CSV table of C-alpha atoms and ligand atoms in Angstrom, one decimal:
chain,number,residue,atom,x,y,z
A,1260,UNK,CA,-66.5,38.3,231.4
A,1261,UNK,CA,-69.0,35.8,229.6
A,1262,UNK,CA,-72.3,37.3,228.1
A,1263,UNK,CA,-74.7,34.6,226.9
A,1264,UNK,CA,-78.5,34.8,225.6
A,1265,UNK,CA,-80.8,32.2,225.7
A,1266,UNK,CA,-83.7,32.0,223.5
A,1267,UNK,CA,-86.3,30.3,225.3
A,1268,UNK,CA,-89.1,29.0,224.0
A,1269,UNK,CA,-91.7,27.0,225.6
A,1270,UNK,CA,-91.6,23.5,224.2
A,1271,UNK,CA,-94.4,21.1,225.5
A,1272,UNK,CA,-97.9,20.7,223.7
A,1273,UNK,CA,-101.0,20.2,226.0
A,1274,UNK,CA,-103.2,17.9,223.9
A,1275,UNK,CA,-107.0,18.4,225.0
A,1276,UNK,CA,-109.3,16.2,224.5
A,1277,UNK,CA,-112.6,17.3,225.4
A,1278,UNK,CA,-116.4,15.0,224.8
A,1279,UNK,CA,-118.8,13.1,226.3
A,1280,UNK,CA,-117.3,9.3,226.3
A,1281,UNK,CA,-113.9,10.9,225.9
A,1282,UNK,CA,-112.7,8.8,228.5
A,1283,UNK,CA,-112.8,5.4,226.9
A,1284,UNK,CA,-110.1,7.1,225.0
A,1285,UNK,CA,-107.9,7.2,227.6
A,1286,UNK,CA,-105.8,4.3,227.8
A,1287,UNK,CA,-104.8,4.9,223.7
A,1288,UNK,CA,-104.0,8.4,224.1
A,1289,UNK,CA,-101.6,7.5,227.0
A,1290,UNK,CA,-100.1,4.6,224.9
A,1291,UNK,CA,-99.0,7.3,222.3
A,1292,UNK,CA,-96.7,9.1,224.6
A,1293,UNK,CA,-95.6,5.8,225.1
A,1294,UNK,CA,-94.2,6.1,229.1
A,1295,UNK,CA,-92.5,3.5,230.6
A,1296,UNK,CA,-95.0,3.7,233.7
A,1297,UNK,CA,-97.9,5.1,235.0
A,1298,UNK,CA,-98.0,6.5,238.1
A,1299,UNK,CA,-101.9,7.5,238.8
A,1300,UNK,CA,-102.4,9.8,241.6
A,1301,UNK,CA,-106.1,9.8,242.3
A,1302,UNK,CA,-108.7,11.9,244.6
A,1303,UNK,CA,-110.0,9.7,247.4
A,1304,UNK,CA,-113.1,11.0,246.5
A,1305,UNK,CA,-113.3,9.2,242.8
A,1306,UNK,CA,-115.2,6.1,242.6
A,1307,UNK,CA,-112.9,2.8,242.5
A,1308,UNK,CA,-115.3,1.7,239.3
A,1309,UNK,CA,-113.5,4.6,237.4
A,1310,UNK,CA,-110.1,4.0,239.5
A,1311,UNK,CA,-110.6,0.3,238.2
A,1312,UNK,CA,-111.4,1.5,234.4
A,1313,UNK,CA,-108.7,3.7,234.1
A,1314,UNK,CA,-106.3,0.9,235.4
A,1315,UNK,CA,-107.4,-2.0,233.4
A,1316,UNK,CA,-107.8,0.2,230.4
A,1317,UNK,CA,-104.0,1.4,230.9
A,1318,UNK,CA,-102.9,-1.9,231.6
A,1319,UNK,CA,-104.3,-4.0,228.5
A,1320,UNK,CA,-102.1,-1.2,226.5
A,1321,UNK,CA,-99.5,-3.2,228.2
A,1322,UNK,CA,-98.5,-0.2,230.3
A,1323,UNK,CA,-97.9,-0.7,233.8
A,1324,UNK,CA,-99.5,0.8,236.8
A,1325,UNK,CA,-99.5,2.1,240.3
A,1326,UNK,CA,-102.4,4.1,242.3
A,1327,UNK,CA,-101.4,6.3,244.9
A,1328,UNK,CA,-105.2,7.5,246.5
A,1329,UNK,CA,-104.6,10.9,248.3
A,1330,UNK,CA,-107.1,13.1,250.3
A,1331,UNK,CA,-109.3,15.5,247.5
A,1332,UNK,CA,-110.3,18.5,248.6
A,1333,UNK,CA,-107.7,22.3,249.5
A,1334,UNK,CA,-105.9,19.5,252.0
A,1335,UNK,CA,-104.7,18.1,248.6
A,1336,UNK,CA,-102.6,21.5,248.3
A,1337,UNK,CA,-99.8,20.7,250.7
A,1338,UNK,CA,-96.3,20.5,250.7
A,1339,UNK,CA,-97.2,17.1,252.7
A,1340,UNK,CA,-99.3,15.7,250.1
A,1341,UNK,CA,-96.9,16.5,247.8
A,1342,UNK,CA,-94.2,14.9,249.2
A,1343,UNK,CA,-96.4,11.7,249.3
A,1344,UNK,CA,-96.6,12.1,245.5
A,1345,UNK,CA,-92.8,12.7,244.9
A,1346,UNK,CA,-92.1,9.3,247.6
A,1347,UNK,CA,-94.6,7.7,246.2
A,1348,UNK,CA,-93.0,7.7,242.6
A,1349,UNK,CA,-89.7,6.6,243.8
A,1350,UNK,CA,-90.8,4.0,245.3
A,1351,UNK,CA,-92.3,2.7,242.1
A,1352,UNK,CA,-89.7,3.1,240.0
A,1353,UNK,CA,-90.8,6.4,238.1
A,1354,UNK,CA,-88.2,7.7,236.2
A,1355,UNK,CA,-88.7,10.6,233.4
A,1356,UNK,CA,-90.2,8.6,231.1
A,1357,UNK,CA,-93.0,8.0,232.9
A,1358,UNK,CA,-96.4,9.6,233.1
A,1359,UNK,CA,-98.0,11.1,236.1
A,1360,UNK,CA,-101.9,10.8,235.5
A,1361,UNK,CA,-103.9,13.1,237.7
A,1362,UNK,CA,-107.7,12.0,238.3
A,1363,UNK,CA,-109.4,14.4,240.6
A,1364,UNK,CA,-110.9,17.8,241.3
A,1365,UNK,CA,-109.1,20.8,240.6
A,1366,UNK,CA,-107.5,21.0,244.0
A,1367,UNK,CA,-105.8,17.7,243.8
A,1368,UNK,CA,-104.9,18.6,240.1
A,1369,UNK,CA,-103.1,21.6,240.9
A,1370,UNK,CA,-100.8,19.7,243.9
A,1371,UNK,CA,-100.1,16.5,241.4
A,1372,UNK,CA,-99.2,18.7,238.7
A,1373,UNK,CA,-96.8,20.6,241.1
A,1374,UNK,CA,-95.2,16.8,241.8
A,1375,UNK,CA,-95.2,16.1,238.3
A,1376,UNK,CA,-93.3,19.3,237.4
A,1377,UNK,CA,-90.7,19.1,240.6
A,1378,UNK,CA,-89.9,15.3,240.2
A,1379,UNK,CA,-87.0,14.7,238.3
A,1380,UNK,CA,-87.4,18.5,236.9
A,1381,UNK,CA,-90.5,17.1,235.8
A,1382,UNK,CA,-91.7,14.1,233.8
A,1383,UNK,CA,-94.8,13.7,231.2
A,1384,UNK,CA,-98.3,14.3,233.0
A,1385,UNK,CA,-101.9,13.8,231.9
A,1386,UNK,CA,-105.1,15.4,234.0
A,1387,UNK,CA,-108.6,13.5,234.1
A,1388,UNK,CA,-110.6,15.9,235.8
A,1389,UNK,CA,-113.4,14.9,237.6
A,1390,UNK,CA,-115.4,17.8,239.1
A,1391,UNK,CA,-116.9,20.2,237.0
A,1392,UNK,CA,-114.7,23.3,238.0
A,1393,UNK,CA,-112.0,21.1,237.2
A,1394,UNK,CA,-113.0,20.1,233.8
A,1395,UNK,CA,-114.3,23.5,232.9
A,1396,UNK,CA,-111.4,25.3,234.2
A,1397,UNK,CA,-108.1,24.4,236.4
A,1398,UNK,CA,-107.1,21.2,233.7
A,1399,UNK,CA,-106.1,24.0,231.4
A,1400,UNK,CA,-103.6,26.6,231.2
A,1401,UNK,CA,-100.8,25.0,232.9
A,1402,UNK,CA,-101.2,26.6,236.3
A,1403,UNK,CA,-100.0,24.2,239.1
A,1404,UNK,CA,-99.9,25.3,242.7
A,1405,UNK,CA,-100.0,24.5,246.9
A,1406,UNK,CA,-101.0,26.6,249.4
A,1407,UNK,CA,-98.6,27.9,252.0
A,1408,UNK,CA,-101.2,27.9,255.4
A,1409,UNK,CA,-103.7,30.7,254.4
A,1410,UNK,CA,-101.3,32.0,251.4
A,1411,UNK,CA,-103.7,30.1,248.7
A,1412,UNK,CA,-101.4,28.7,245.8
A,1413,UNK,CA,-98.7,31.0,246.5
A,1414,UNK,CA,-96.1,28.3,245.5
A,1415,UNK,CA,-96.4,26.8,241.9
A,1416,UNK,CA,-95.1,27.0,238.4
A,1417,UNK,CA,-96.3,27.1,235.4
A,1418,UNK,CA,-96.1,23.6,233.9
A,1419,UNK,CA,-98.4,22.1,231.0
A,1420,UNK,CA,-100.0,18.8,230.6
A,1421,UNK,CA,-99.0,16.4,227.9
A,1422,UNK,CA,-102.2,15.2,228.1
A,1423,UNK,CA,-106.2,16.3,229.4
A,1424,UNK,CA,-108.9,14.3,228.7
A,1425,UNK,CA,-112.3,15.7,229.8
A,1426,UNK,CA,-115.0,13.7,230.0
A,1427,UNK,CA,-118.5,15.7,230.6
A,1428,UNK,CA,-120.2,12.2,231.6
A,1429,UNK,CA,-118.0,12.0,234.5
A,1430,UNK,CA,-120.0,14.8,236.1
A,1431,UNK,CA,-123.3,13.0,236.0
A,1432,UNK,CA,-122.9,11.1,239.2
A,1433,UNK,CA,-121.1,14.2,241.6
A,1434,UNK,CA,-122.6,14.8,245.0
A,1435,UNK,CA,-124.1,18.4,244.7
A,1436,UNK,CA,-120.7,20.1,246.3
A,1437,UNK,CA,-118.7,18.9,243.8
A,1438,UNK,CA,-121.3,19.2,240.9
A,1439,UNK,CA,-122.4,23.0,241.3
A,1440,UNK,CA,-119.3,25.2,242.4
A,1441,UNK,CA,-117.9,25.2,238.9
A,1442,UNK,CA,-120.5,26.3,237.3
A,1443,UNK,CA,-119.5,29.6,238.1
A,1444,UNK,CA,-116.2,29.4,236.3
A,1445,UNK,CA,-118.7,28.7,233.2
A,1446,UNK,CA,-120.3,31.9,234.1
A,1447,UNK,CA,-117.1,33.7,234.2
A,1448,UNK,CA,-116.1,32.4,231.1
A,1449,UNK,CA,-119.3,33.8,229.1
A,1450,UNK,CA,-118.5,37.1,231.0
A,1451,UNK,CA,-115.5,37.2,229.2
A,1452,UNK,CA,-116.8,36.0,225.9
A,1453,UNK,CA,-119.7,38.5,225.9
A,1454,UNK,CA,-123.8,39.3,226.9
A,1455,UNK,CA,-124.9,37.0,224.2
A,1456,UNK,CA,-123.1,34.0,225.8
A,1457,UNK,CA,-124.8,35.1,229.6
A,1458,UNK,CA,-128.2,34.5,227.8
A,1459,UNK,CA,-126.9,31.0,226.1
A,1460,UNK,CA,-125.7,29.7,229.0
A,1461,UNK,CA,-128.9,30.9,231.0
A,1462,UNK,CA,-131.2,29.1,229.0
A,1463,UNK,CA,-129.6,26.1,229.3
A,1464,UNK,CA,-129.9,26.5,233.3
A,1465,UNK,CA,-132.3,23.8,233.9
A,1466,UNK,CA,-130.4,21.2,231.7
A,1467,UNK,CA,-127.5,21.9,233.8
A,1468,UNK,CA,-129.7,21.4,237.1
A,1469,UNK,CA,-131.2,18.2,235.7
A,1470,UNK,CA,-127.6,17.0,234.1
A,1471,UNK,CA,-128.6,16.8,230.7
A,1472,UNK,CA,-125.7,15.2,229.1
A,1473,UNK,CA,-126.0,16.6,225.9
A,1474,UNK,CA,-125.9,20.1,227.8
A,1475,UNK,CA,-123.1,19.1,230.0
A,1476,UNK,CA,-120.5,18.4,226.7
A,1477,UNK,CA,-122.2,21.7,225.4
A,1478,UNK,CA,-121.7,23.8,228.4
A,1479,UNK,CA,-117.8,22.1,229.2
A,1480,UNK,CA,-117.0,22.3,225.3
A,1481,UNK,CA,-117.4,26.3,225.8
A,1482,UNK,CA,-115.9,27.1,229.2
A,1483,UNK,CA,-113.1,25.2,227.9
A,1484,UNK,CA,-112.7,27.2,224.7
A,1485,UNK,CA,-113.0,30.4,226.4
A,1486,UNK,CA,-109.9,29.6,228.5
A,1487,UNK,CA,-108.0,28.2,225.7
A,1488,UNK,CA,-108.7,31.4,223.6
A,1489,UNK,CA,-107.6,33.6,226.9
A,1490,UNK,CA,-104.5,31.8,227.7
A,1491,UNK,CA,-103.5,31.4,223.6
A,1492,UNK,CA,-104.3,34.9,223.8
A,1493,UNK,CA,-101.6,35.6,226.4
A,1494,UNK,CA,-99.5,32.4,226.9
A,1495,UNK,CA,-97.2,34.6,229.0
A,1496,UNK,CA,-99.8,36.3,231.9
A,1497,UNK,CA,-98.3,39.7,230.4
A,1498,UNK,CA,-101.9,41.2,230.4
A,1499,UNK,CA,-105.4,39.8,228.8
A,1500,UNK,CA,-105.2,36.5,230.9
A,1501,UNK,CA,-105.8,38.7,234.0
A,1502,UNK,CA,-109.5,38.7,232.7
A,1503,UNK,CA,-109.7,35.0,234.0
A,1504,UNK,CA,-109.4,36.6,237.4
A,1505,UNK,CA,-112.7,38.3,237.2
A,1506,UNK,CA,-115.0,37.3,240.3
A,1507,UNK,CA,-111.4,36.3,241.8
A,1508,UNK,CA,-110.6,39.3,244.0
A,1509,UNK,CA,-113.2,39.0,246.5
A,1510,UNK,CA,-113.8,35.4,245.8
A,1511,UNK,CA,-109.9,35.0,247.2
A,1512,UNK,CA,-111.1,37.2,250.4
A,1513,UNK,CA,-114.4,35.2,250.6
A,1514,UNK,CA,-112.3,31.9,250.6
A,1515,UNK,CA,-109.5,33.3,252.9
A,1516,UNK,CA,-112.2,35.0,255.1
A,1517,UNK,CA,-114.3,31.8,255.6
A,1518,UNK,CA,-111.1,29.6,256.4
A,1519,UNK,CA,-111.3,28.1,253.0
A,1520,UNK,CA,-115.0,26.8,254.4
A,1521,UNK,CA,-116.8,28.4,251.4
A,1522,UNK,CA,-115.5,26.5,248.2
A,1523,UNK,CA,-113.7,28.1,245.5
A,1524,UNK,CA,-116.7,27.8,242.5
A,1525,UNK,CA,-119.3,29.7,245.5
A,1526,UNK,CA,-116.7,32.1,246.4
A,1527,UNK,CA,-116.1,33.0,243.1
A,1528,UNK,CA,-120.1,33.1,242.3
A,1529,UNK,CA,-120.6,35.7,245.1
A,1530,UNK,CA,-117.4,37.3,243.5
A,1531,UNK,CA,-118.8,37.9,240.0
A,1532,UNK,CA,-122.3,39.5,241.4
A,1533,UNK,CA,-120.5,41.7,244.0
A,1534,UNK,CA,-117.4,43.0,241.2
A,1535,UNK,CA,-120.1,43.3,238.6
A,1536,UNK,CA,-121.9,46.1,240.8
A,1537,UNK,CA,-117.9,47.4,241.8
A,1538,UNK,CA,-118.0,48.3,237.4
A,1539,UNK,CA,-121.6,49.5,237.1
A,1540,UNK,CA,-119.7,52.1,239.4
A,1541,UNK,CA,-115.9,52.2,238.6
A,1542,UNK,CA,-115.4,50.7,235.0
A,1543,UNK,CA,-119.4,52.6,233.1
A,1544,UNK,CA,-120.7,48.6,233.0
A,1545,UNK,CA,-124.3,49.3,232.0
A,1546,UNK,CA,-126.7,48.3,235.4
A,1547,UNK,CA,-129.0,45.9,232.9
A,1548,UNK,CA,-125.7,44.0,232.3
A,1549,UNK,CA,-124.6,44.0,236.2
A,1550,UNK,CA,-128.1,42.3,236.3
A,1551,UNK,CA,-127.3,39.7,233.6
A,1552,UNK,CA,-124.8,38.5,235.3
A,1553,UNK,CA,-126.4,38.2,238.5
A,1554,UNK,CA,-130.0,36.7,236.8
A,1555,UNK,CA,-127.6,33.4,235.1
A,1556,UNK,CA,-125.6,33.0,238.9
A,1557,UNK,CA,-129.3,32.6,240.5
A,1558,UNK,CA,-131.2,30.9,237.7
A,1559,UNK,CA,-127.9,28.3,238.3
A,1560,UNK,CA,-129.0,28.3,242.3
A,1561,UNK,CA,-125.1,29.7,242.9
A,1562,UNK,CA,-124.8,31.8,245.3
A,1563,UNK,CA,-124.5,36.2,244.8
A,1564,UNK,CA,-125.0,36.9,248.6
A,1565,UNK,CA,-121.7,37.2,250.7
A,1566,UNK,CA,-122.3,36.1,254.5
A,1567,UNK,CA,-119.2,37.5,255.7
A,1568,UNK,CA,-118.2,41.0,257.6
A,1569,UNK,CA,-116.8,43.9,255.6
A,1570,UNK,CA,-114.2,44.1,257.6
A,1571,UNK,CA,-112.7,40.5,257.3
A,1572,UNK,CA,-113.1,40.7,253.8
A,1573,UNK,CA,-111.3,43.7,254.0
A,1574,UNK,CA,-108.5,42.0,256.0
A,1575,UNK,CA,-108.6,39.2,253.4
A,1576,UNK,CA,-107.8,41.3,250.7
A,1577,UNK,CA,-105.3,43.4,252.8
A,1578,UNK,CA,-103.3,40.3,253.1
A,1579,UNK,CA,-103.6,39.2,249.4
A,1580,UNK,CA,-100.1,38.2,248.0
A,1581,UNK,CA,-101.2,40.4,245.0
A,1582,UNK,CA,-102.1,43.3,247.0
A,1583,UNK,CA,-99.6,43.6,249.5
A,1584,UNK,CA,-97.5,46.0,248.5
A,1585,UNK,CA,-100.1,48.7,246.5
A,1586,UNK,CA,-103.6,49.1,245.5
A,1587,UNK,CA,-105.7,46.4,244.5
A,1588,UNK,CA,-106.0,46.2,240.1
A,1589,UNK,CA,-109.2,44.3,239.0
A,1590,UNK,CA,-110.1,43.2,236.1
A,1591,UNK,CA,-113.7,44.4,235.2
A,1592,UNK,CA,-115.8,44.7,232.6
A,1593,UNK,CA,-116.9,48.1,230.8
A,1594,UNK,CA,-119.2,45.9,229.0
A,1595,UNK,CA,-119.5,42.0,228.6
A,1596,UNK,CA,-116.9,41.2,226.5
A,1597,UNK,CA,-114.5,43.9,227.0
A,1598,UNK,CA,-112.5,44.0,230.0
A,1599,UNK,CA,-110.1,46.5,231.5
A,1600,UNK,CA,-107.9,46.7,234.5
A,1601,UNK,CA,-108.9,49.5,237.3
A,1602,UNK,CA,-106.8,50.3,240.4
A,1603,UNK,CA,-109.2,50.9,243.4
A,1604,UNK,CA,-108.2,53.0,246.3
A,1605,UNK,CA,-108.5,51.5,249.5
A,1606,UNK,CA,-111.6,53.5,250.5
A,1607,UNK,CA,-113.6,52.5,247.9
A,1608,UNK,CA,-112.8,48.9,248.2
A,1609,UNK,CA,-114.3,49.3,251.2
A,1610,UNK,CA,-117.7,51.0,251.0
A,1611,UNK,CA,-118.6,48.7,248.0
A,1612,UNK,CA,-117.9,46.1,250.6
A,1613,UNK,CA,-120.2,47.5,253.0
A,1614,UNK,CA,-122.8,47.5,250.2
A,1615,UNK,CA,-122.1,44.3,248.8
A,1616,UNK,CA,-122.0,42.0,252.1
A,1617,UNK,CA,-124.9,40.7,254.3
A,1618,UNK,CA,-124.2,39.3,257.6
B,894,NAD,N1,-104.9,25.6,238.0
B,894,NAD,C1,-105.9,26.4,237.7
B,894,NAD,O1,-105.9,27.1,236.7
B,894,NAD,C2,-107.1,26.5,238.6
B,894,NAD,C3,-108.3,27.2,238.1
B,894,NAD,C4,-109.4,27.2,238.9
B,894,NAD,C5,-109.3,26.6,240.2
B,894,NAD,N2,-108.2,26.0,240.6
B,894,NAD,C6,-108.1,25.3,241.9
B,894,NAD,O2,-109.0,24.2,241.9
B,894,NAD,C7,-109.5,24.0,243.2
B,894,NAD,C8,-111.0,23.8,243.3
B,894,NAD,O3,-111.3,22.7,242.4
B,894,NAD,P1,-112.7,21.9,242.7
B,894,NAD,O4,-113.8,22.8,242.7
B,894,NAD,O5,-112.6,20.8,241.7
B,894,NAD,O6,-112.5,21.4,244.2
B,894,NAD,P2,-111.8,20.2,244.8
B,894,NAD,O7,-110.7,19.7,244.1
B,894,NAD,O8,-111.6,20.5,246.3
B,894,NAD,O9,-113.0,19.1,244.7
B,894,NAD,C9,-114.2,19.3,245.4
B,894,NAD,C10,-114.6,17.9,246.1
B,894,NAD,O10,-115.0,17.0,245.1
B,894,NAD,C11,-114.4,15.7,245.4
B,894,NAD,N3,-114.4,14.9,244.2
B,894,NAD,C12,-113.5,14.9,243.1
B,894,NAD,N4,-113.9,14.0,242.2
B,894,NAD,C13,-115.0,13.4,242.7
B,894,NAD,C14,-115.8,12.3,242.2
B,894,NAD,N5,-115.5,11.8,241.0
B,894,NAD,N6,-116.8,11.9,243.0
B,894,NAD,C15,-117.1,12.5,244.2
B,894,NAD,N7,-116.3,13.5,244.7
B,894,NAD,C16,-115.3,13.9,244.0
B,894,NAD,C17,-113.0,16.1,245.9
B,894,NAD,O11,-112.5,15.1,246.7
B,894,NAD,C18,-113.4,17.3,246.8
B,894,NAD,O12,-113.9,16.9,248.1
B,894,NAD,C19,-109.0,25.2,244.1
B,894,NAD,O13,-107.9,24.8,244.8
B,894,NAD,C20,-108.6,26.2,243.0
B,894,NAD,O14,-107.6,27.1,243.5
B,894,NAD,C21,-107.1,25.9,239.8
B,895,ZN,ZN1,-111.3,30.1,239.8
């Protein structure tokens, strides 16, 4: 008999680069992990005039290029699309020293960083994110994933970006659908950090409506910190990072429910006001901070309402990989700032749905 151990540690450093302009930076910050290639994989929704910069920038650092545009959007979260990804880097020669570069919302992040850590057993990969729940959220904490038909990311691994490079500017010019959703990641994020933070972000509401760039690097600068904090926290998901999941429970059933119709960032809104009255009753959150949380989702125009029956919600979260097999175990707040983990009997779950839903 042969008895081995294995220490294993985990190796790769995610360099984050996060500032208004950031992205001019780009093309040196790629040069210093010196691949051999670039292979960019970039949402069909991005612009060809930031396509076109990222190229030329790239390519006058003498590294070469290729642009594979693929469908933004969940349809990005396929085992198709992903197989377009994988083809698409043979065909142009990637080998493992070469980078995959990501440009895109968080959806088509998540598929191209599944590529980049399958190809070859993975090779390096850098994220521009371009919406702003991408930026303030899914480019960190190494989480890729697809969707398997309505089972939302339930195939992925855990695999960190060489490189991210954030760029708050980028948000500026967003149609509204791809501008606003996020927004609520930022208010899950101050959640987490504490009531203080609610009121911060809440007074800089009407920069965020109006795009004020110096708010926008503000507001991405501290939703990104949060979640770096979080996941430095607990690198491993043994415990604390399940506070990123606040809001997520019935924003998963809201997003399931609808047919993936209502996007994750509005899910996730209607999430946080509806769990935030679930711990004014299960966890002792005060009622005045249940309200704070609610008053910064509306004075952002995000939506706390959820236009959906009790009972498909219900059958949502029935049918949640996490829940299948047990009770659902939320994280909630006993006050902003402090977080615990409740397990909810299936008969409450669903009278606070009945209370919480309009139809
Ligand atoms: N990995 C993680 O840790 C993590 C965290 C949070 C969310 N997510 C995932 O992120 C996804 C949601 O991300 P999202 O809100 O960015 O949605 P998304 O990726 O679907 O993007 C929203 C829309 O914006 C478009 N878009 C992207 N860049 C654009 C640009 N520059 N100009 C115009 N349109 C543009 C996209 O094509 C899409 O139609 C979900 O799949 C969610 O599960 C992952
Ligand atoms: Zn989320």
């Amino acid at each position: 008999m042969v008895e081995a151990t294995l220490e294993l540690t985990v190796e790769r450093r995610a360099r984050i680069i996060v500032g208004a302009g950031s992205i001019a930076r780009l093309p040196r910050l790629v040069a210093g992990l010196d691949p051999h290639r670039v292979a960019a994989v970039v949402d069909g929704n991005v612009p060809w005039s930031l396509v076109d910069a990222v190229r030329d920038g790239l390519e006058s650092e003498g590294i070469p290029v290729s642009v594979l545009r693929v469908r933004g959007g969940e349809g990005a979260k396929t085992l198709e699309s992903v197989e377009r990804m994988w083809r698409f880097m043979a065909e142009e020669g990637v080998t493992r020293q070469s980078l995959l570069l990501a440009v895109g919302g968080g959806a088509l992040l998540d598929a191209a960083g599944f590529a980049a850590a399958t190809y070859m057993r993975g090779i390096m990969l850098g994220y521009v994110p371009t919406t702003t729940l991408a930026q303030a959220d899914a480019a960190v904490g190494g989480k890729t994933a697809i969707d398997l038909g309505w089972a939302k990311n339930l195939v992925g691994v855990f695999y960190h970006p060489d490189l991210v490079v954030i760029d708050p500017l980028l948000l500026r010019g967003l149609p509204s659908g791809a501008y606003m959703p996020g927004f609520a990641e930022v208010v899950k994020h101050a959640a987490i950090k504490g009531g203080w933070w609610l009121s911060w972000l809440e007074s800089r509401a009407e920069g965020i409506k109006s795009r004020d760039p110096r708010i926008l690097d503000e507001v991405v600068r501290f939703s990104v910190s949060v979640k770096l904090e979080v996941i430095k926290r607990d690198y491993a998901e043994r415990g604390y990072r399940a506070v990123l999941n606040f809001g997520h429970t019935l924003g998963h059933a809201v997003e399931a429910a609808s047919g993936f119709r209502v996007s994750h960032g509005y899910a996730v809104s209607m999430g946080l006001a509806a769990e935030s009255l679930l711990a004014v009753e299960v966890a002792g959150l005060p009622p005045d901070e249940a309200s704070a949380v609610e008053g910064v989702l509306k004075a952002l125009g995000l939506p706390t309402q959820v236009p959906l029956t009790p009972e498909r919600l219900l059958e949502a979260m029935r049918l949640d990989k996490k829940f299948t097999r047990g009770k659902p175990r939320i994280p909630l707040p006993r006050r902003l700032g402090d977080f615990t983990i409740v397990e909810l009997d299936w008969g409450v779950v669903k009278s606070w749905l009945s209370r919480v839903t309009r139809t």
